[in-house]
Coordinates of C-alpha atoms and ligand atoms in Angstrom, one line a residue:
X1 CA 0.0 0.0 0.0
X2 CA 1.7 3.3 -1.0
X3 CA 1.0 5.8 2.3
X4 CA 0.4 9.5 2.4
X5 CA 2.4 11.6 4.2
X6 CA 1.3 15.0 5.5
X7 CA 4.4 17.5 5.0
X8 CA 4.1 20.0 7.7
X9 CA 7.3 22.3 7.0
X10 CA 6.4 25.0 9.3
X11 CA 9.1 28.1 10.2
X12 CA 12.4 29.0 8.9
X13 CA 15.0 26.2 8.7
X14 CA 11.7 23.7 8.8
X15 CA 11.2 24.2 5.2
X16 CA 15.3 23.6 4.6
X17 CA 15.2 20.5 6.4
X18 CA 11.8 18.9 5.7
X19 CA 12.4 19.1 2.2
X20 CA 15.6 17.1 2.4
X21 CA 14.2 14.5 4.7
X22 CA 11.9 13.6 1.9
X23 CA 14.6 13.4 -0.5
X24 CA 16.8 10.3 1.4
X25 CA 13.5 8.8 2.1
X26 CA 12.8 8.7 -2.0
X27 CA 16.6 7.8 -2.9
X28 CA 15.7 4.7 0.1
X29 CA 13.1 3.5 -2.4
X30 CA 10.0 4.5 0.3
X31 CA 7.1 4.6 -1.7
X32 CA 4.8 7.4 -1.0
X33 CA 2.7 10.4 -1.5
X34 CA 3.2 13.7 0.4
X35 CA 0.5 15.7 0.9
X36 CA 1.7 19.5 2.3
X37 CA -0.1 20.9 5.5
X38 CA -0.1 24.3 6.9
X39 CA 1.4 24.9 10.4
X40 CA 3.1 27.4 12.0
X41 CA 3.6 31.4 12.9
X42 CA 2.3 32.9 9.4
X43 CA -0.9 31.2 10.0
X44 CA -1.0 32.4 13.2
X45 CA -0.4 36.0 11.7
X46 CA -2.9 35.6 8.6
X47 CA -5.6 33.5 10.4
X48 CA -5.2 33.4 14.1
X49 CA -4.1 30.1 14.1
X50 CA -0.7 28.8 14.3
X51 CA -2.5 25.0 13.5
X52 CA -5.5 25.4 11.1
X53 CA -8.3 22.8 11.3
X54 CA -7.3 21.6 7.5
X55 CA -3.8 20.5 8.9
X56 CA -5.6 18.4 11.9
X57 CA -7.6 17.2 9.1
X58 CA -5.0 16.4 7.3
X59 CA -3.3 14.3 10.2
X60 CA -6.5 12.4 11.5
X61 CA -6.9 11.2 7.6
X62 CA -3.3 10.2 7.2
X63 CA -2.5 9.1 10.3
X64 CA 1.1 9.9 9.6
X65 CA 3.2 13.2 9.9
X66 CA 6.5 14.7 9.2
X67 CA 6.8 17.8 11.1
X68 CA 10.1 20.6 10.4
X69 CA 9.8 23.5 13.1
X70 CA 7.8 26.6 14.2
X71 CA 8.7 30.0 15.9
X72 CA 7.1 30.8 18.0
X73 CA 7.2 34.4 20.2
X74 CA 6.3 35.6 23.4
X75 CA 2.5 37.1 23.7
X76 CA 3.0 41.0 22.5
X77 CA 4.6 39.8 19.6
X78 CA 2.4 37.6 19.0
X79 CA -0.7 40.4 19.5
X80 CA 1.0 43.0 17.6
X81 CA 1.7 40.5 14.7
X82 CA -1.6 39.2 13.9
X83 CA -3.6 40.6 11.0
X84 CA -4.8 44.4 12.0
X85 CA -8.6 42.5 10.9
X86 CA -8.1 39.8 13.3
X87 CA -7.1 41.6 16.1
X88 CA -8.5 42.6 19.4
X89 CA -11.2 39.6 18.5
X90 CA -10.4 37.2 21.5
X91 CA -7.2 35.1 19.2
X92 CA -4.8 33.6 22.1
X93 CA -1.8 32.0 20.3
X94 CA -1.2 28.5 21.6
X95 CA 2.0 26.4 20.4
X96 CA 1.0 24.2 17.5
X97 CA 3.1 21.6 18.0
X98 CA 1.8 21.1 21.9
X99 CA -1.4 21.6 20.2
X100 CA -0.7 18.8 18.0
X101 CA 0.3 16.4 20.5
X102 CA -3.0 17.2 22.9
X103 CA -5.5 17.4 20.3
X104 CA -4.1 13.5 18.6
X105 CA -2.8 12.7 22.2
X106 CA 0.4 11.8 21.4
X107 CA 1.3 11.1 24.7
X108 CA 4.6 8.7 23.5
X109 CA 7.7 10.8 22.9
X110 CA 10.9 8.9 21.9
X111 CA 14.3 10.6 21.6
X112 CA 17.2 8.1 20.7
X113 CA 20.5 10.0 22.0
X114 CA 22.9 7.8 19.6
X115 CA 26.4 8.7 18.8
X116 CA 27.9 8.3 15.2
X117 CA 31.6 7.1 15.5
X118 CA 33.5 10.1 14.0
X119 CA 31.1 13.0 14.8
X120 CA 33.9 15.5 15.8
X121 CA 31.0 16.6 18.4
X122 CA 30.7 13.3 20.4
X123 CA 31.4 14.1 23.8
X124 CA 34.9 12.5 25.1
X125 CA 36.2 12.3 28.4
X126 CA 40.0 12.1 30.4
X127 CA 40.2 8.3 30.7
X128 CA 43.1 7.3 33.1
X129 CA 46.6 9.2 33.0
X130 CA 46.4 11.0 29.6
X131 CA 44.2 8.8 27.9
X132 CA 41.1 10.1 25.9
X133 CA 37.5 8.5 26.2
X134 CA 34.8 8.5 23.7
X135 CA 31.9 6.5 25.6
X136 CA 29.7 5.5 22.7
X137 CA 26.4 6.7 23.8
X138 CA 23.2 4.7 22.9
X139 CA 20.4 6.2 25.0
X140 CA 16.9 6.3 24.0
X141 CA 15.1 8.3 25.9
X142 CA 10.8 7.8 26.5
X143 CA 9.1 11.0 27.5
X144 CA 5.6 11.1 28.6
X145 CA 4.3 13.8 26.3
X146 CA 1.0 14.6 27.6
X147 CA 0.5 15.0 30.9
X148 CA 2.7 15.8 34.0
X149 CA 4.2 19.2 34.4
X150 CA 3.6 20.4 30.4
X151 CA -0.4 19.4 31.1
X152 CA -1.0 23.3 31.7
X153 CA -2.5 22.9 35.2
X154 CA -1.3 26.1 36.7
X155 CA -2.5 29.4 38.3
X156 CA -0.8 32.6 39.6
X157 CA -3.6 33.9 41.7
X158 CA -5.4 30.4 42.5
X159 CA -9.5 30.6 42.3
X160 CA -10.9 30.4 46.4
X161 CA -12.5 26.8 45.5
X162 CA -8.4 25.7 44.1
X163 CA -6.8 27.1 47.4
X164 CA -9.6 25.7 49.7
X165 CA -8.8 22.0 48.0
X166 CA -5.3 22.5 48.4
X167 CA -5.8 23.7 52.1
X168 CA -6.9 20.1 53.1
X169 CA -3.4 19.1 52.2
X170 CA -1.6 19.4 56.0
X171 CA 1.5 20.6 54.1
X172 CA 0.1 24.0 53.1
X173 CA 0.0 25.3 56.6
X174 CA 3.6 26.6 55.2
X175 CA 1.5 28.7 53.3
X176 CA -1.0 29.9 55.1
X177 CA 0.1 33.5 55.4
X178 CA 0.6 33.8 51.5
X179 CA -2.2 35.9 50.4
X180 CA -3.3 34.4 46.9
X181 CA -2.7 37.5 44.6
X182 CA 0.6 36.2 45.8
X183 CA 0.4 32.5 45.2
X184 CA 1.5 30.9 41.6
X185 CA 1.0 27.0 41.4
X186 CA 1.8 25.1 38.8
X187 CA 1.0 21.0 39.3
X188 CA 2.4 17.6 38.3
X189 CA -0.5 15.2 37.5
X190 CA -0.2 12.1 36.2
X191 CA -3.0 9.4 35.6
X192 CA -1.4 5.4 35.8
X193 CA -2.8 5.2 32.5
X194 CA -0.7 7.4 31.1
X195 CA 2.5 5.8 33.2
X196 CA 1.6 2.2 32.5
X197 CA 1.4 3.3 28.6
X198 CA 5.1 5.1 28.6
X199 CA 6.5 2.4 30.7
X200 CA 5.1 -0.2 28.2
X201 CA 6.4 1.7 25.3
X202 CA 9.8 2.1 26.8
X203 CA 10.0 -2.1 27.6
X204 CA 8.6 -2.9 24.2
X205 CA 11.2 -0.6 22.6
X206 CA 13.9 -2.3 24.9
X207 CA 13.1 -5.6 24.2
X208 CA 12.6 -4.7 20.3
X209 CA 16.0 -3.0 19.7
X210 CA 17.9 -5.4 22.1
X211 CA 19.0 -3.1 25.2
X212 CA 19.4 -4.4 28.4
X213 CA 18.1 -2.0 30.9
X214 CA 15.3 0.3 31.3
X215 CA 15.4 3.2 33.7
X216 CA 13.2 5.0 35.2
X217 CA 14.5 8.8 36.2
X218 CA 12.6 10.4 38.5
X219 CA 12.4 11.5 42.1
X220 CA 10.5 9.4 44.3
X221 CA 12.2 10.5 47.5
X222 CA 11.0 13.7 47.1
X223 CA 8.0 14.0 44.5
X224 CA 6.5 10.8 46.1
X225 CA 3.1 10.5 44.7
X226 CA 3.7 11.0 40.9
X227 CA 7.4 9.6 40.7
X228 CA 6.1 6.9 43.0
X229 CA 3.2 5.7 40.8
X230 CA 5.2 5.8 37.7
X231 CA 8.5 4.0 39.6
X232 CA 5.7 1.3 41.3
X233 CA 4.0 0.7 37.7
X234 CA 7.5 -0.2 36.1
X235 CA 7.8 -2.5 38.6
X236 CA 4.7 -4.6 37.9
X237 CA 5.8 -3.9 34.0
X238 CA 9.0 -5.0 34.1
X239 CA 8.3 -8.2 35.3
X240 CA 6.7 -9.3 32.0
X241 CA 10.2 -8.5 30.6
X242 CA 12.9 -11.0 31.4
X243 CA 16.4 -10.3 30.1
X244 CA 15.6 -6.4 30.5
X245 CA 16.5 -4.6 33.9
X246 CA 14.5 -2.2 35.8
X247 CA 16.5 0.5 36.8
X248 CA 15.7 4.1 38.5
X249 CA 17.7 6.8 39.1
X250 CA 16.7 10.4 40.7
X251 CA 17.3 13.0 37.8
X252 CA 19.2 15.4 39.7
X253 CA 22.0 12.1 40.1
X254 CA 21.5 11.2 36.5
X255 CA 22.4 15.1 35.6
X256 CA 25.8 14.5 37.5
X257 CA 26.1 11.0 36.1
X258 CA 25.7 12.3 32.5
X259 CA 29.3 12.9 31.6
X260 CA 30.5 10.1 34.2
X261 CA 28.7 6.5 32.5
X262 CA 26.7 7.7 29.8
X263 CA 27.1 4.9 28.1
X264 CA 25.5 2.7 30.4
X265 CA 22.1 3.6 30.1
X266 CA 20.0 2.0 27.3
X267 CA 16.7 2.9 27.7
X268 CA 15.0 5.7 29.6
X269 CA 11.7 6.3 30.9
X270 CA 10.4 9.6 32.7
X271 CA 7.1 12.3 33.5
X272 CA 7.2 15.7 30.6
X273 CA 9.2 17.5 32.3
X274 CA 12.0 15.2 33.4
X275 CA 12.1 13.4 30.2
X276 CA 12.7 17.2 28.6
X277 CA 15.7 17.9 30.3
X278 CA 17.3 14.3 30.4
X279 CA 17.3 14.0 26.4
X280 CA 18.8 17.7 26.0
X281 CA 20.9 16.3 28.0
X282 CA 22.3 12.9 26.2
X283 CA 21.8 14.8 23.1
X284 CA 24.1 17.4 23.9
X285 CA 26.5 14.6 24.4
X286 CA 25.6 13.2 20.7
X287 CA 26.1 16.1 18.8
X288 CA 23.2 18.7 19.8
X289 CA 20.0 20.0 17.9
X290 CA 21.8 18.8 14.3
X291 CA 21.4 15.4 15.6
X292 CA 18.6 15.2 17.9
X293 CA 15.6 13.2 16.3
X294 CA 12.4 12.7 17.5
X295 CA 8.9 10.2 17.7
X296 CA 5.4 11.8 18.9
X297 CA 3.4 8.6 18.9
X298 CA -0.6 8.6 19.9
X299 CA -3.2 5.1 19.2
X300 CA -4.3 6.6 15.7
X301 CA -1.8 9.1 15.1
X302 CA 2.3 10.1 14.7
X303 CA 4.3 12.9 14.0
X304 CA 8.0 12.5 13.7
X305 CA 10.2 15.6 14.4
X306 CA 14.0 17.3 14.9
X307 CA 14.0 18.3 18.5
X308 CA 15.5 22.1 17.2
X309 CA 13.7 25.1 16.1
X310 CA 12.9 27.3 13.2
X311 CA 16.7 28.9 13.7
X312 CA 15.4 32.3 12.6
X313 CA 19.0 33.9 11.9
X314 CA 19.9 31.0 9.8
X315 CA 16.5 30.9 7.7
X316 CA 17.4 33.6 5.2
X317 CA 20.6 32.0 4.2
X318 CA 20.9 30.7 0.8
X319 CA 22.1 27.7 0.8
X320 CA 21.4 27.1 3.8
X321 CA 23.8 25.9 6.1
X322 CA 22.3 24.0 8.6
X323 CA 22.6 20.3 9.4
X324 CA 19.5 18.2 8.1
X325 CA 20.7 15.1 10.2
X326 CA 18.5 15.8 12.6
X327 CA 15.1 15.6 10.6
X328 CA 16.5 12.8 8.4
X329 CA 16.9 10.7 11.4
X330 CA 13.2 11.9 12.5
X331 CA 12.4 10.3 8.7
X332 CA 14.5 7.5 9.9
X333 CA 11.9 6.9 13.0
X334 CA 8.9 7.0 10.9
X335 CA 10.1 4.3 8.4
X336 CA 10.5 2.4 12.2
X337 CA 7.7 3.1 13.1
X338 CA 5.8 1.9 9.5
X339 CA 8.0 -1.5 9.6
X340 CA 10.4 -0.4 7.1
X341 CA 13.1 -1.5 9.0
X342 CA 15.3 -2.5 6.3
X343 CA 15.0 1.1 4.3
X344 CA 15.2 2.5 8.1
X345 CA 18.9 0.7 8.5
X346 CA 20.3 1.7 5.0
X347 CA 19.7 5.4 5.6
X348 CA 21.3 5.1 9.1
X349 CA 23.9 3.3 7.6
X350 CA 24.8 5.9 5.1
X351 CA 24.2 8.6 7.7
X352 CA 27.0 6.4 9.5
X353 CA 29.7 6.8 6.8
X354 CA 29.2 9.7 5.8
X355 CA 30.0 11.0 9.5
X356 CA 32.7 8.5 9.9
X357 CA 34.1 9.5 6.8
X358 CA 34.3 13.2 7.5
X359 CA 34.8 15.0 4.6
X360 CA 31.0 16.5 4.1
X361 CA 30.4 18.4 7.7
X362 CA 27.9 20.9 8.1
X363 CA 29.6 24.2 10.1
X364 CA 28.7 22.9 13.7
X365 CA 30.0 19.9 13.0
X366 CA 33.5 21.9 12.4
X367 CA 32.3 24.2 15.3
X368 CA 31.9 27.3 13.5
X369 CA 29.7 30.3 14.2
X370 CA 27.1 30.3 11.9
X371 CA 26.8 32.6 8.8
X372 CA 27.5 32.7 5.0
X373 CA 31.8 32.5 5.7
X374 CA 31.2 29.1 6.8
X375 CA 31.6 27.6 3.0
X376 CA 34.8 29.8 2.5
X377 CA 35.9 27.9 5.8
X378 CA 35.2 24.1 4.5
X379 CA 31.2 23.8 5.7
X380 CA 28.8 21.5 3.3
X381 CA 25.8 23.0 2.5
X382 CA 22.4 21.6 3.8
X383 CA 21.9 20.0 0.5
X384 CA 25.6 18.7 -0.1
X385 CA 24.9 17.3 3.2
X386 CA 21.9 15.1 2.1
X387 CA 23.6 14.8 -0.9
X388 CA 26.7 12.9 0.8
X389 CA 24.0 10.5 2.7
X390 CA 22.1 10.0 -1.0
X391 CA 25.3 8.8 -2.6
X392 CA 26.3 6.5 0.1
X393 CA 22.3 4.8 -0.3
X394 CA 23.8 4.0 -3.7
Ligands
NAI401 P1 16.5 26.6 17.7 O1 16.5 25.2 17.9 O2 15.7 27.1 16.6 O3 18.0 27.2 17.5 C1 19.0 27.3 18.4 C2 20.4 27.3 17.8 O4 20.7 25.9 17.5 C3 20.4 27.9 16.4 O5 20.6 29.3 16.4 C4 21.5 27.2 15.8 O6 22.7 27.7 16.2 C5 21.4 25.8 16.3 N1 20.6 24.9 15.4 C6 19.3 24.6 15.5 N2 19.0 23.7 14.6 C7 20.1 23.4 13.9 C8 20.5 22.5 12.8 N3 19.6 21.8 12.2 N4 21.7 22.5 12.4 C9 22.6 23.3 12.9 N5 22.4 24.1 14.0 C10 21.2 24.2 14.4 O7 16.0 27.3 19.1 P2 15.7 28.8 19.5 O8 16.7 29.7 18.8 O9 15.6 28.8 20.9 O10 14.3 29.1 18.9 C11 14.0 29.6 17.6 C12 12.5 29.5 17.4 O11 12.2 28.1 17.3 C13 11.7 30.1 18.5 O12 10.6 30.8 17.9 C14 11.2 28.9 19.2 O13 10.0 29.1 19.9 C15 11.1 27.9 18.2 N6 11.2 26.5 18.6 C16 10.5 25.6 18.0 C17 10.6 24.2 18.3 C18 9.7 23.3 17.5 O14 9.3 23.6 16.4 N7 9.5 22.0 18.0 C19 11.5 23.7 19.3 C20 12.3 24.8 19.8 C21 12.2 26.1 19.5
MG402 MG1 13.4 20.9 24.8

């Protein structure tokens, strides 16, 4: 069956990158149509929404999408730049992305953190005396992508009937003198549902890609409800996985332990919030935004992503000269996710040599500021780039 894929672009470098995504997946020999879909800060400008009802549409008919970046900008921008017609008419500006991920509830959010032998921005180490470490780093992180801290729950100035539910809790005596005006609460709520299905998700993947462990980072010494349900659900889950260990770790620890053993964590599991910072985290160790790749997975729905922005100061460059590794390897999920394993491996494969080989980089991978001089200075374009990884598919 030949699928159709809805092309969401978006902002600035989204509509370098997406475009080149789609041309490794064609030189792979993946069959399909792609349909393009609206998203991002123009529509927000010219229609009041950043994610028009065609694009969810789109999605829910589909089933599958690839997603490049938005901008997005803090609200008096975002007032001052709507249409003159549209405004003062009640528009609010919401993200479209976490829009996107409510709306489908993609409530699965995976983030492999894999180094590429050769990537001159792999993170190394002092091994003992003078000796240099690379830890290869093969961390796939599982963020719960709905709920938690992100869910929006959150007041500065709580209503009376919020603080007089909270005042049954004997730990807000501490508060007691705080007059409300004064009084911002944001919460952490998690349903088991939720946590069983992350936790699953993270096992299956485990158990599916061969790693060892699963861990789940959290806090339960401290945040003892929600960190608790999600560490005592892995526990029932894990024991339907033999061969994979259940591990936890307290995210502050896992912060420190970043640089010390990276490379002995396989899979991760963790609430919005905690699973946000941990993969910036392994990812900075990978390589950064040009290689950070990402899976929003719902029942019905997907949309595969790069983890960066729109890059706004780079988006008027021509050529461009950022790094499309990042959405390719989002391209590189979805053809995982659809079964097309094989296709999946060859362009990882040819992302592989291409990095190993070294002699295409994009300018961070030569650490260079960003700007046209970067070609006089030896940096591939964004298209040479995808280019390199096309002829090594050959
Ligand atoms: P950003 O990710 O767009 O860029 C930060 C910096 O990282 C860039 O200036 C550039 O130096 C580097 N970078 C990003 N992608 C790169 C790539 N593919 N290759 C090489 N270098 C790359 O984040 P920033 O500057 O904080 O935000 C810019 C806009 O993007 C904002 O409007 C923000 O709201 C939006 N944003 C959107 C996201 C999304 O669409 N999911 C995620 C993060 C930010
Ligand atoms: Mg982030």
């Amino acid at each position: 069956m030949k699928r159709t894929i809805v092309a969401m672009p978006g902002d600035g470098i989204g509509k370098v990158v997406l475009p080149e995504s789609i041309r490794v997946l064609e030189a792979a020999g993946f069959e399909a149509d792609y349909v393009h879909a609206d998203i991002g800060w123009e529509f927000w400008c010219s229609e009041g929404n950043a994610l028009p009802q065609r694009t969810i549409d789109l999605l829910a008919k589909h089933k599958i999408g690839l997603f490049g970046a938005i901008t997005s900008k803090p609200k008096d921008a975002a007032d001052k730049e709507l249409s003159p017609a549209l405004q003062n008419k009640g528009y609010v500006y919401f993200s479209p992305i976490v829009s996107m991920r409510q709306h489908f509830d993609l409530d699965i959010c995976i983030r492999p953190c894999i180094s590429f032998t050769g990537n001159p921005l792999n993170f190394v180490r002092k091994g003992s005396g003078s000796s240099i470490e690379e830890p290869i780093v093969n961390t796939v992180v599982f963020r719960q992508n709905t709920e938690g801290l992100y869910a929006g729950v959150e007041w500065t100035n709580p209503p009376q009937a919020v603080r007089e539910a909270l005042e049954t809790h004997p730990k807000m005596k501490a508060f007691k003198h705080v007059e409300s005006k004064d009084m911002a609460i944001s919460t952490r709520i998690m349903s088991r549902n939720a946590c069983r299905r992350i936790i699953r998700a993270a096992f299956d993947y485990a158990k599916q890609f061969g790693y060892t462990n699963v861990t789940v980072c959290e806090k339960p010494n401290v945040l003892r409800e929600t960190s608790g349900m999600m560490f005592s659900e892995a526990k029932i889950i894990a024991k339907e996985y033999p061969g994979i260990s259940l591990w936890d770790t307290n995210i502050d620890a896992q912060m420190m332990w970043l640089t010390k053993n990276p490379e002995d964590y396989g899979v991760i599991v963790a609430e919005n919030m905690f699973g946000d910072i941990i993969s910036d985290g392994f990812a900075g160790l990978i390589g950064g935004l040009g290689f950070a790749c990402s899976a929003n997975i719902g029942k019905d729905v997907a949309v595969f992503e790069p983890t960066h922005g729109s890059a706004p100061k780079y988006e008027k460059l021509n050529p461009s000269i950022v790094n499309p590794i990042a959405m390719i390897m989002s391209a590189v999920m979805m053809l995982e996710h659809l079964g097309e394993k094989e296709k999946a491996g060859k362009i990882k494969k040819a992302i592989a040599d291409v990095v190993l080989e070294g002699k295409v980089k994009t300018y961070d991978m030569m650490k260079l500021k960003g700007g046209p001089d970067v070609f006089a200075k030896g940096a591939c374009t964004s298209q040479q780039m995808t280019d390199a990884i096309i002829a090594k598919l050959k």
